[in-house]
Coordinates of C-alpha atoms in Angstrom, one line a residue:
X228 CA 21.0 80.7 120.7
X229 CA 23.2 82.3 118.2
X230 CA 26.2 80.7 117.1
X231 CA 29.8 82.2 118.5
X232 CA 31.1 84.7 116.5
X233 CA 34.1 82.8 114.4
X234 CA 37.8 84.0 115.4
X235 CA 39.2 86.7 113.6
X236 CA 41.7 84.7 111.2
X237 CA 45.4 85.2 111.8
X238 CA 47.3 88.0 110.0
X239 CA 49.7 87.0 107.4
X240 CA 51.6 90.1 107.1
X241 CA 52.0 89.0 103.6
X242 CA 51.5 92.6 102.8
X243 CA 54.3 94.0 105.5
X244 CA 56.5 91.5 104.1
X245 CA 56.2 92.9 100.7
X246 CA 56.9 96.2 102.0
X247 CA 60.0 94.8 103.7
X248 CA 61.3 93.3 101.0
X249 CA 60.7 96.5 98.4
X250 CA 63.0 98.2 101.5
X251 CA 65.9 95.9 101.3
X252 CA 65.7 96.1 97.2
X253 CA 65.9 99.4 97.6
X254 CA 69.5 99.2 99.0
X255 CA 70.8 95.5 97.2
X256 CA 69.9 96.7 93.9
X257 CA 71.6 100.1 94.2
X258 CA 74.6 99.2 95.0
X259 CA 75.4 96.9 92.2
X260 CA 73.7 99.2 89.5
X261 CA 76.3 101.7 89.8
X262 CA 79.4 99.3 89.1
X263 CA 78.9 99.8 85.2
X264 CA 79.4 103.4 85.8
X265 CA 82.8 103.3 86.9
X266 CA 84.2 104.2 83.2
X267 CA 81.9 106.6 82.9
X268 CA 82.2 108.7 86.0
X269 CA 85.7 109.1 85.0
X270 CA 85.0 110.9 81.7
X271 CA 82.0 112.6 82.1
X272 CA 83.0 113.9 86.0
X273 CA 86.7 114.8 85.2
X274 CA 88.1 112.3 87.4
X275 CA 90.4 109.8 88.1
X276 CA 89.8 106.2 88.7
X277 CA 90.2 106.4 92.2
X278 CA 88.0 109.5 92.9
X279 CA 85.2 107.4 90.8
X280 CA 85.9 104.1 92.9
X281 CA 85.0 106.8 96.3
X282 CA 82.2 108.0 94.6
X283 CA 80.5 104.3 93.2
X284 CA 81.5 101.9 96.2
X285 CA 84.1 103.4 98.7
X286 CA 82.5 106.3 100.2
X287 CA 78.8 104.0 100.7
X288 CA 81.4 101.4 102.5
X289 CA 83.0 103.2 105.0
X290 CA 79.1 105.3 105.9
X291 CA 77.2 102.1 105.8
X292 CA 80.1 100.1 108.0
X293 CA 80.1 102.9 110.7
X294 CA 76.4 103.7 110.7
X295 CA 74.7 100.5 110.3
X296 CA 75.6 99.1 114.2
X297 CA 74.2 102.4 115.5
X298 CA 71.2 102.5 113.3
X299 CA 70.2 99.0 114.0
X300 CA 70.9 100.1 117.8
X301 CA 68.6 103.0 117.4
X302 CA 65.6 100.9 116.0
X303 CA 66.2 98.2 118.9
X304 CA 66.1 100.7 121.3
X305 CA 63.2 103.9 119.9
X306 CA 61.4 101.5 117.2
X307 CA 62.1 99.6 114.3
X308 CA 59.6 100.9 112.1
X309 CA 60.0 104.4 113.3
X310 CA 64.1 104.2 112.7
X311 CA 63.4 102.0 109.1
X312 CA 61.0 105.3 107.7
X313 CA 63.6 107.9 108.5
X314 CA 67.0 105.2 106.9
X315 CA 64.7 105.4 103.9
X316 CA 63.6 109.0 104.1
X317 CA 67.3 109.7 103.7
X318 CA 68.4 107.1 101.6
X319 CA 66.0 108.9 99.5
X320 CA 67.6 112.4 99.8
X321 CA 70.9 110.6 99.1
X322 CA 69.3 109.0 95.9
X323 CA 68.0 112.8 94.8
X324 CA 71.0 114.4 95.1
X325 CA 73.7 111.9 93.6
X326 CA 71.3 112.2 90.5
X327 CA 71.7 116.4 90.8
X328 CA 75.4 115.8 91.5
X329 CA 77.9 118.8 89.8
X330 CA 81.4 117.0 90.3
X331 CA 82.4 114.1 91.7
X332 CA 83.1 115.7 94.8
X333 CA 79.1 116.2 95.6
X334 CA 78.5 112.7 94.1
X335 CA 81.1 111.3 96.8
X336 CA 79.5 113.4 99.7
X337 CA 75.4 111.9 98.5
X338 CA 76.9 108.4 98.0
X339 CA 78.3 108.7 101.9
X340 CA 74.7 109.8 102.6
X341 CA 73.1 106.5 100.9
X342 CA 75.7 104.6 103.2
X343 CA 72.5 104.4 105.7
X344 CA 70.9 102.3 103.4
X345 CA 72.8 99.3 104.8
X346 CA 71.0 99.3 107.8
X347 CA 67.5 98.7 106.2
X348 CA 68.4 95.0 106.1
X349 CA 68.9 94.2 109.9
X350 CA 65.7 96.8 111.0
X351 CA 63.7 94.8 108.0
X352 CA 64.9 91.6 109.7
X353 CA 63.8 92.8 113.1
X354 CA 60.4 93.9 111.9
X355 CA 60.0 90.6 110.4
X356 CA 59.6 88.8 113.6
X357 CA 57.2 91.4 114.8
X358 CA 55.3 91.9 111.5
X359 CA 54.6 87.9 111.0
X360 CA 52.7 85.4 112.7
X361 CA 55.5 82.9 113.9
X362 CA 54.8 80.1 111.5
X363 CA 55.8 82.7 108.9
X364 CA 59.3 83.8 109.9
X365 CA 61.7 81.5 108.8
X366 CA 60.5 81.6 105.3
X367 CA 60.5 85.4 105.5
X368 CA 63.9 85.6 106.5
X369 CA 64.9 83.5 103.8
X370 CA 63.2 85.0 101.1
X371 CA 64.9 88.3 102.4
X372 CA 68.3 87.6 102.6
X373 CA 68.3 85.9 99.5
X374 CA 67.1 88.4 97.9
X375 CA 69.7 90.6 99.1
X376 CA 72.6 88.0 97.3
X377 CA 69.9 87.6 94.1
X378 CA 70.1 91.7 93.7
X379 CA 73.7 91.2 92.7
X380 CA 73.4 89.9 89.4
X381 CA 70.2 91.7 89.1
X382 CA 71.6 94.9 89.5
X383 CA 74.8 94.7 87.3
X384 CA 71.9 94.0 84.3
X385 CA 69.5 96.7 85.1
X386 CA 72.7 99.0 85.5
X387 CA 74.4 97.8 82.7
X388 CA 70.9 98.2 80.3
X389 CA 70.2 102.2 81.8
X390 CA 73.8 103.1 81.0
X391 CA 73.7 101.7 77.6
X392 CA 70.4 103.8 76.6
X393 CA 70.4 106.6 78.9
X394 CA 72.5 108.7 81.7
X395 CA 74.2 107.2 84.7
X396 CA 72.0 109.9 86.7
X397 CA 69.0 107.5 85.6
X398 CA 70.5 105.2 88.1
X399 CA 69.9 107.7 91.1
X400 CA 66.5 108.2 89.8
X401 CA 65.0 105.0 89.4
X402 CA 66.6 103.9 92.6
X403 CA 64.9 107.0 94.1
X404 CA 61.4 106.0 92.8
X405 CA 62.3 102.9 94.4
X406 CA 63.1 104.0 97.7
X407 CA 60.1 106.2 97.3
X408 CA 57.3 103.4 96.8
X409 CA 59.1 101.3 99.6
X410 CA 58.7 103.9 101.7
X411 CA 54.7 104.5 100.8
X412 CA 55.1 100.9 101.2
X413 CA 56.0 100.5 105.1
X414 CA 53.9 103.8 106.2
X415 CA 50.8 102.0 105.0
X416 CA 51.3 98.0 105.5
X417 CA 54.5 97.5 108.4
X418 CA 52.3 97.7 111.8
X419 CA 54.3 99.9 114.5
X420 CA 57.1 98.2 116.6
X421 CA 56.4 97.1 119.6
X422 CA 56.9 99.4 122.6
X423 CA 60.5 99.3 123.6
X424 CA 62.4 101.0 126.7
X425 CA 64.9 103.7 125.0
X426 CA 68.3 103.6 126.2
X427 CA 70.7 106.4 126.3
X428 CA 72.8 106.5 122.8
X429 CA 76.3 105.3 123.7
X430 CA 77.8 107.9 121.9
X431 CA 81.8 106.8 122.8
X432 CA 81.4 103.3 121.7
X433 CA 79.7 104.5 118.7
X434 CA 82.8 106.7 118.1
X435 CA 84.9 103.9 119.1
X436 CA 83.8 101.7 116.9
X437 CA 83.4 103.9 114.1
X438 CA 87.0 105.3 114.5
X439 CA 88.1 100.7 114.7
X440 CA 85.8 100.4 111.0
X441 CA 87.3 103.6 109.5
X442 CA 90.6 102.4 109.8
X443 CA 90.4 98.8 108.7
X444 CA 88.2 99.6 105.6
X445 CA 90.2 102.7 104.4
X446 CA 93.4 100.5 104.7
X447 CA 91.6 97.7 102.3
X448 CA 90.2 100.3 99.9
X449 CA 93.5 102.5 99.7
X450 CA 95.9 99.2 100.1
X451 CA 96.3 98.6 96.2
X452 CA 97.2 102.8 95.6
X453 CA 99.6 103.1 98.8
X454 CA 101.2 99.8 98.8
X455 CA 100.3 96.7 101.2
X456 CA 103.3 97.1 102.9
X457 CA 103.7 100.9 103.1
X458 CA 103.6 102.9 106.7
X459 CA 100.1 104.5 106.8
X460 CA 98.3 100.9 105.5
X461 CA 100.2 99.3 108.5
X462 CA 99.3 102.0 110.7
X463 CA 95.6 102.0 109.8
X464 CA 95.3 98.0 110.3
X465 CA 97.1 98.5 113.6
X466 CA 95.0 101.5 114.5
X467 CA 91.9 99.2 113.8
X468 CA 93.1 96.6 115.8
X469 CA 93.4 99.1 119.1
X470 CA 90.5 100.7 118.4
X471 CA 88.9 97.3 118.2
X472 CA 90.1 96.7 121.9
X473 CA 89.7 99.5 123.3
X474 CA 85.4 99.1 122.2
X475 CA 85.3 95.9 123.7
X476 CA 86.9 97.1 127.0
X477 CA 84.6 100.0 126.8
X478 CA 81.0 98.3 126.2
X479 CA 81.9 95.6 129.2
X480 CA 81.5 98.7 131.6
X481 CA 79.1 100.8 130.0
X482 CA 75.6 101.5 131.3
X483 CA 74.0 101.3 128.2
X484 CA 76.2 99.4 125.6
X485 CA 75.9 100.6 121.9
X486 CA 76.4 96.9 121.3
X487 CA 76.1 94.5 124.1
X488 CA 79.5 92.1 124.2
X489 CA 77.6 89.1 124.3
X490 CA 76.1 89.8 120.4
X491 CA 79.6 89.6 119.4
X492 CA 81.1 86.5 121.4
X493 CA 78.0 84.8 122.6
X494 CA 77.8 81.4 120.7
X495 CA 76.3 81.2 118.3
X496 CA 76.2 84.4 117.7
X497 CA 79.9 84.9 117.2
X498 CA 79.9 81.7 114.5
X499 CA 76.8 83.2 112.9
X500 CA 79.4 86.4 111.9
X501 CA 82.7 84.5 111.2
X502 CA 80.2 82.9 109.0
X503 CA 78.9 86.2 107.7
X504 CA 82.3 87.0 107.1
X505 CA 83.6 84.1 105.1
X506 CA 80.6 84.5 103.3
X507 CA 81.3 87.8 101.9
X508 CA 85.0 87.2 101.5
X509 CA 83.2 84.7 98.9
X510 CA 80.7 86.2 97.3
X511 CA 83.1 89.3 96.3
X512 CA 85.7 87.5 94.9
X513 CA 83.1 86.0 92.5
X514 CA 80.6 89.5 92.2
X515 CA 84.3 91.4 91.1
X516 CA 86.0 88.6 88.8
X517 CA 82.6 87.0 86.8
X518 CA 82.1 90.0 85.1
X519 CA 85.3 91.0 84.3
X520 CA 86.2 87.5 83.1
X521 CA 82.8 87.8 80.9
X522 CA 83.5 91.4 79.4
X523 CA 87.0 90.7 78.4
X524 CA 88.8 91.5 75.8
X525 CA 86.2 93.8 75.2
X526 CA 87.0 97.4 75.2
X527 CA 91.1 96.9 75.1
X528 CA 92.4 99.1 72.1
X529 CA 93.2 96.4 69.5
X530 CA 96.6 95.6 70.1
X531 CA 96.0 94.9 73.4
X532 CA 92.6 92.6 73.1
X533 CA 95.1 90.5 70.5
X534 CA 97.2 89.2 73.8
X535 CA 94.2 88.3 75.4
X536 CA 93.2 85.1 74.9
X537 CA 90.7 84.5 77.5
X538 CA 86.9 86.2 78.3
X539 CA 84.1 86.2 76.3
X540 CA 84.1 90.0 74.5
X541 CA 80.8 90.5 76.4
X542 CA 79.2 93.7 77.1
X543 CA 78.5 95.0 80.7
X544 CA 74.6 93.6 79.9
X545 CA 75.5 89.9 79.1
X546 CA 78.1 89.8 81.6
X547 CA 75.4 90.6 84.5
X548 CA 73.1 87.6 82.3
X549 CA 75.7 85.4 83.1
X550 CA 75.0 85.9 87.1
X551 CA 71.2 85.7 86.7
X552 CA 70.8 82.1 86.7
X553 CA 72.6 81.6 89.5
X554 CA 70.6 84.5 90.9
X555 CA 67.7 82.6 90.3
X556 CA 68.6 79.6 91.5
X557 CA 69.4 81.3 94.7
X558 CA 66.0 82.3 95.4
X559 CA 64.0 79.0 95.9
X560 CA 67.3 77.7 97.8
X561 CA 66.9 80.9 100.1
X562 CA 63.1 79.8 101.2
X563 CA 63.9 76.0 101.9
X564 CA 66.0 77.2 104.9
X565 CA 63.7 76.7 107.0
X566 CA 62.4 73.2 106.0
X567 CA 66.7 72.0 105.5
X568 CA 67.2 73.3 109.2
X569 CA 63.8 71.3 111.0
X570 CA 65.5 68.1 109.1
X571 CA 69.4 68.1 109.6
X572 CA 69.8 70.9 112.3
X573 CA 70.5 75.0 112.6
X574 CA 74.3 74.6 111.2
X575 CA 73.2 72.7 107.9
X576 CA 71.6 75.8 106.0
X577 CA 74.9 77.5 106.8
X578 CA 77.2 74.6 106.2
X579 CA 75.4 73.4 103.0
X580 CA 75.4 76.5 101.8
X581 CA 79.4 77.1 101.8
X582 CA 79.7 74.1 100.6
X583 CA 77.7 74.3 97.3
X584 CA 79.7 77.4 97.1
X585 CA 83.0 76.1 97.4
X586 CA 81.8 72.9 94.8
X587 CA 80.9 75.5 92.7
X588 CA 84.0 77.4 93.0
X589 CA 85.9 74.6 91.9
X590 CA 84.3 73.8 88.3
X591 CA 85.0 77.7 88.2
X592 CA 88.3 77.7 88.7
X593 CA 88.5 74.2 86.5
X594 CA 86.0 75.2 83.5
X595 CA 85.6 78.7 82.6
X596 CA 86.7 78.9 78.9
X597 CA 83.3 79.5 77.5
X598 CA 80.0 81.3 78.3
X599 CA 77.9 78.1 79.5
X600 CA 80.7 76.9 81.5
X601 CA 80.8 80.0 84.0
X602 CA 77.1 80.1 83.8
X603 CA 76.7 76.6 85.0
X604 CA 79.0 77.2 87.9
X605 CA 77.9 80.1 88.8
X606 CA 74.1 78.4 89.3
X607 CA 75.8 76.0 91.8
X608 CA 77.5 78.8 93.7
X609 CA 74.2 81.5 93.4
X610 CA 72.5 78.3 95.0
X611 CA 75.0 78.4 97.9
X612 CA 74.9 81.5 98.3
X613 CA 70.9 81.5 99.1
X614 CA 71.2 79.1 101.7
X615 CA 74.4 80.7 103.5
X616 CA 72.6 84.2 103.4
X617 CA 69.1 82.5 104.5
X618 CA 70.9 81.0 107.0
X619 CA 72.6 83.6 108.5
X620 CA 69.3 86.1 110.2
X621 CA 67.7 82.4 111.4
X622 CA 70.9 81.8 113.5
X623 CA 70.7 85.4 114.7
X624 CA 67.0 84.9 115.7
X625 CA 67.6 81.8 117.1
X626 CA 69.8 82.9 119.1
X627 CA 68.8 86.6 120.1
X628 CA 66.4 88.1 122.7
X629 CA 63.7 90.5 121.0
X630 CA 65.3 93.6 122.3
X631 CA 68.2 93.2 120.2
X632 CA 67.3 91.4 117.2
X633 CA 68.0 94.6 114.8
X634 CA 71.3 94.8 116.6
X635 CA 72.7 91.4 116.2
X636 CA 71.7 91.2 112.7
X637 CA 73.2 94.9 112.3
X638 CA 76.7 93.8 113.2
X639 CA 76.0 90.3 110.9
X640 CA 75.6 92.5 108.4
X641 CA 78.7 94.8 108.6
X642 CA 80.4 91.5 109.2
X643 CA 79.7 90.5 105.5
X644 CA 80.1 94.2 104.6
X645 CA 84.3 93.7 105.8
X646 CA 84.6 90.2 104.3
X647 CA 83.2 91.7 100.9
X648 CA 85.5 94.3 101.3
X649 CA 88.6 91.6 102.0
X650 CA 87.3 89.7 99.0
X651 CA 87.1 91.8 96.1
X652 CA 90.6 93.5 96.9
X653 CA 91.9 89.7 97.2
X654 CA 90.7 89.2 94.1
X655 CA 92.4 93.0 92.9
X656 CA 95.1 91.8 94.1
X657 CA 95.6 88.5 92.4
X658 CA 94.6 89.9 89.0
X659 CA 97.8 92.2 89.4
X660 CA 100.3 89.6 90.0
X661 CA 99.6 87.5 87.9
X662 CA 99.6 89.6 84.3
X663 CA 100.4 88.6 80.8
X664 CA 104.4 89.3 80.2
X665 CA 105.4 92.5 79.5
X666 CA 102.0 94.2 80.0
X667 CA 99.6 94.9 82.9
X668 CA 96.5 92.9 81.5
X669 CA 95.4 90.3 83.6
X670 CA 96.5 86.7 82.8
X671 CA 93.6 83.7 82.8
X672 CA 96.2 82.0 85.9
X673 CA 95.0 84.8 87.9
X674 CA 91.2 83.9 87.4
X675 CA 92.0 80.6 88.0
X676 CA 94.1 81.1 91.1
X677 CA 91.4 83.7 92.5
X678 CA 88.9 81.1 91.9
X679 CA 90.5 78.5 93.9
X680 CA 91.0 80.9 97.0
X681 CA 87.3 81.6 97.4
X682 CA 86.6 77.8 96.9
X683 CA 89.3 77.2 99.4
X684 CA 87.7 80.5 102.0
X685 CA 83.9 78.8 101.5
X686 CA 85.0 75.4 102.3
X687 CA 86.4 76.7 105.4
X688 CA 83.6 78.1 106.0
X689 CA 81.6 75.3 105.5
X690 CA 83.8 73.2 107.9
X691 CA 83.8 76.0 110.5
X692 CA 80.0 75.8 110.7
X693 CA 79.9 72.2 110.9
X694 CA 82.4 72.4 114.3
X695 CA 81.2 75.4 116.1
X696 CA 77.6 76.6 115.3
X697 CA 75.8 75.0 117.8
X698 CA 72.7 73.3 118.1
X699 CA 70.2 75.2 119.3
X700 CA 67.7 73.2 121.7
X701 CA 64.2 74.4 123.1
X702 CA 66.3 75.2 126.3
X703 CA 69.2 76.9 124.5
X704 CA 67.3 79.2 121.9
X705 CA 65.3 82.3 122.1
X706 CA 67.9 84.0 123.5
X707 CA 69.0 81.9 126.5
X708 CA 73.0 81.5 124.7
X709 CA 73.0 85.2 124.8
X710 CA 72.0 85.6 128.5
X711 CA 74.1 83.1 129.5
X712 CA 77.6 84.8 127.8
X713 CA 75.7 88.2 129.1
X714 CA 76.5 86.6 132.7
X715 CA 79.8 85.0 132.0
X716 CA 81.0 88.7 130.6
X717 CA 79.4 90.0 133.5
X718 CA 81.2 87.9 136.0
X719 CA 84.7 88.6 134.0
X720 CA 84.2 92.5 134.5
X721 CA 83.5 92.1 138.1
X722 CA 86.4 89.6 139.0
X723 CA 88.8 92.3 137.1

């Protein structure tokens, strides 16, 4: 008798994940390349400092906020892979033409276009699950969302080294021939989505929604220029709020929801983006003031640099070496997740995570004088910062059904999107009241003071996630939160 033929042996999906993770590089490392350019844009594009904050980081906000829900909706709904080829097939396009841009006005319009890259982090999350054997996912959604926080530092160097020795259109151009080989990448190693039922495209709430991000975002990003306290920033917050309401209201009683209510208040869901929130409030407030702290007084005409007394005269290159230990750091921190969660629970990652942040915070605010000092605490808080944003996509699997995996982590992510936002104009903010006498530079209290606000933000954070994200039991995960706050939503819209 011949012996059985042996079994097949599992599929690692090493390969798909590798494909993944070249998609999400291709939006974390993009964004943070272009902050060096800021200076530049202004001279070399004839425009103000405003109209070269649009085109670097406020035009990609406002596109990714509005299009990432619908996106991740879209991928749930007609297939991940499918939805993650054509993001990057654009993000592409928008990479190509920022680097053929005429005047900042074209720039700001291809920069709106790359705001689709957001999304490639919840449809890559999504995919994971499919693309891996179980055994496999927690690590792989560690290792991905870490490296989304790692690309931070990463990307202020490689930005900072291209605009030294080249063009800032070499920016577009090798994030373009990354974009390019992820997407080679995924068409030959990501396996198709599974089959899913498409669902009629909610086009109101999409509008709704939309219309509710618009407003709060363009009110942060135009609240230092107008005034905090002027009539249109008030109106826009108060705009958002309705807006906000009138969604909600909406998606209870539509047919086909463009985002289900219970992926917004189910628990855990709804800690898992307060969370996500807090989170980037934090990591904002540190990605805006490390580097500035580091390249001061560097570049002030003379006169002025002799009133400074604080920084380290560091170029835009060493100030983004200063984040890459703590970038580092974050990686291996990102891929124990998994092994931190089997041993103290689902809310420790998370909790653990904010709190190394917030510890970290705290030698910041106390010891930032010289270069080792900020390095040192920033390698606690990078090390935070890869558990919290490991943490984060294993709550929303936990807690999600398949069918709207790529949703849930969708609105996670355009929850950290909003708290960046709040964070680095908290940090804008705090700079500008507290200035040297008599000038408008920016006084080393400020640092300090903005230091001890994100400490203070993460360890709330850290205590919130100790109180409210649940446990998740064999009985309570996979979903069965979310179909249980489905019904309870249900039940409300039928007893109004």
């Amino acid at each position: 008798m011949t012996a059985p033929a042996a079994a097949a042996p599992a599929r690692s999906g090493t390969k798909a994940l590798l494909a993944l993770i070249l998609a999400v590089l291709s939006y974390s490392l993009v964004q943070t390349m272009l902050v060096p350019t800021l200076g530049i844009l202004q001279t070399e594009l004839d425009t103000s400092a405003a109209g070269a904050s649009w085109a670097v980081l406020s035009s990609t906000l406002l596109a990714s906020a509005v299009l990432t829900p619908l996106i991740s909706r879209l991928g749930d709904s007609h297939g991940k892979r499918r939805v993650l080829l054509v993001t990057l097939a654009l993000h592409l396009l928008g990479n190509i033409g920022a680097a053929a841009a005429w005047n900042v006005g074209s720039l700001i319009a291809f920069r709106a276009v790359q705001g689709v890259s957001l999304a490639l982090l919840p449809l890559s999350l999504g995919l994971i699950r499919e693309a891996l054997p179980p055994h496999r996912v927690a690590f792989a959604l560690g290792l991905t969302s870490g490296l989304v926080g790692g690309a931070a530092g990463l990307g202020l160097l490689v930005g900072g080294l291209i605009v030294d020795h080249a063009s800032w259109r070499w920016l577009f151009v090798a994030g373009g021939a990354l974009v390019l080989l992820a997407l080679a990448a995924v068409v030959r190693y990501v396996p198709e989505s599974r089959p899913s039922a498409p669902a009629r495209l909610d086009l109101a709430g999409a509008l709704l929604l939309g219309l509710a991000l618009v407003c709060v975002l363009l009110g942060l990003t135009e609240g230092p220029t107008w005034g905090w306290s002027s009539s249109r920033v008030i109106g826009l917050f108060v705009g958002g709020a309705l807006f906000s309401a009138v969604f909600l209201r909406w998606e209870r009683r539509a047919p086909h929801p463009l985002i289900d209510p219970a992926l917004l208040l189910g628990r855990p869901i709804a800690g898992a983006h307060i969370g996500a929130f807090l989170l980037g409030a934090t990591q904002f407030v540190f990605y805006v003031l490390v580097p500035k702290l580091a390249e001061l007084p560097a570049g002030l005409p003379p006169e002025a640099a002799r009133l400074v007394d604080h920084g380290f005269g560091a170029s835009v290159t060493a100030a983004g070496l200063i984040l890459i230990p703590g970038t580092l750091l974050g990686l291996p921190a990102s891929s124990a997740v998994g092994r931190v969660e089997r041993r103290l629970g689902p809310r420790a990652p998370l909790a653990l995570g904010l709190a190394l942040s917030a510890v970290g915070g705290a030698v910041m605010a106390l010891f930032h004088a010289r270069e080792w000092q900020a390095v040192v605490a920033y390698g606690v808080i990078g090390t935070g910062f890869g558990f919290a944003m490991a943490a984060l996509p294993k709550l929303i699997h936990d807690a999600t059904p398949p069918h709207a995996i790529a949703t849930a982590n969708g609105i996670n992510t355009v929850a950290r999107t909003v708290g960046g936002a709040v964070g680095s104009q908290l940090a804008a903010a705090v700079l500008a009241s507290r200035t040297i006498s008599g000038t408008s530079l920016p006084d080393d209290s400020g640092f300090t003071l903005a230091f001890w606000i994100a400490t203070a933000i993460a360890a709330s954070g850290a205590l919130y996630a100790l109180m409210t994200v649940n446990r998740l039991t064999t009985e309570g995960g996979n979903g069965q939160e979310f179909i249980r706050t489905r019904k309870e939503v249900a039940d409300q819209v039928m007893g109004e």
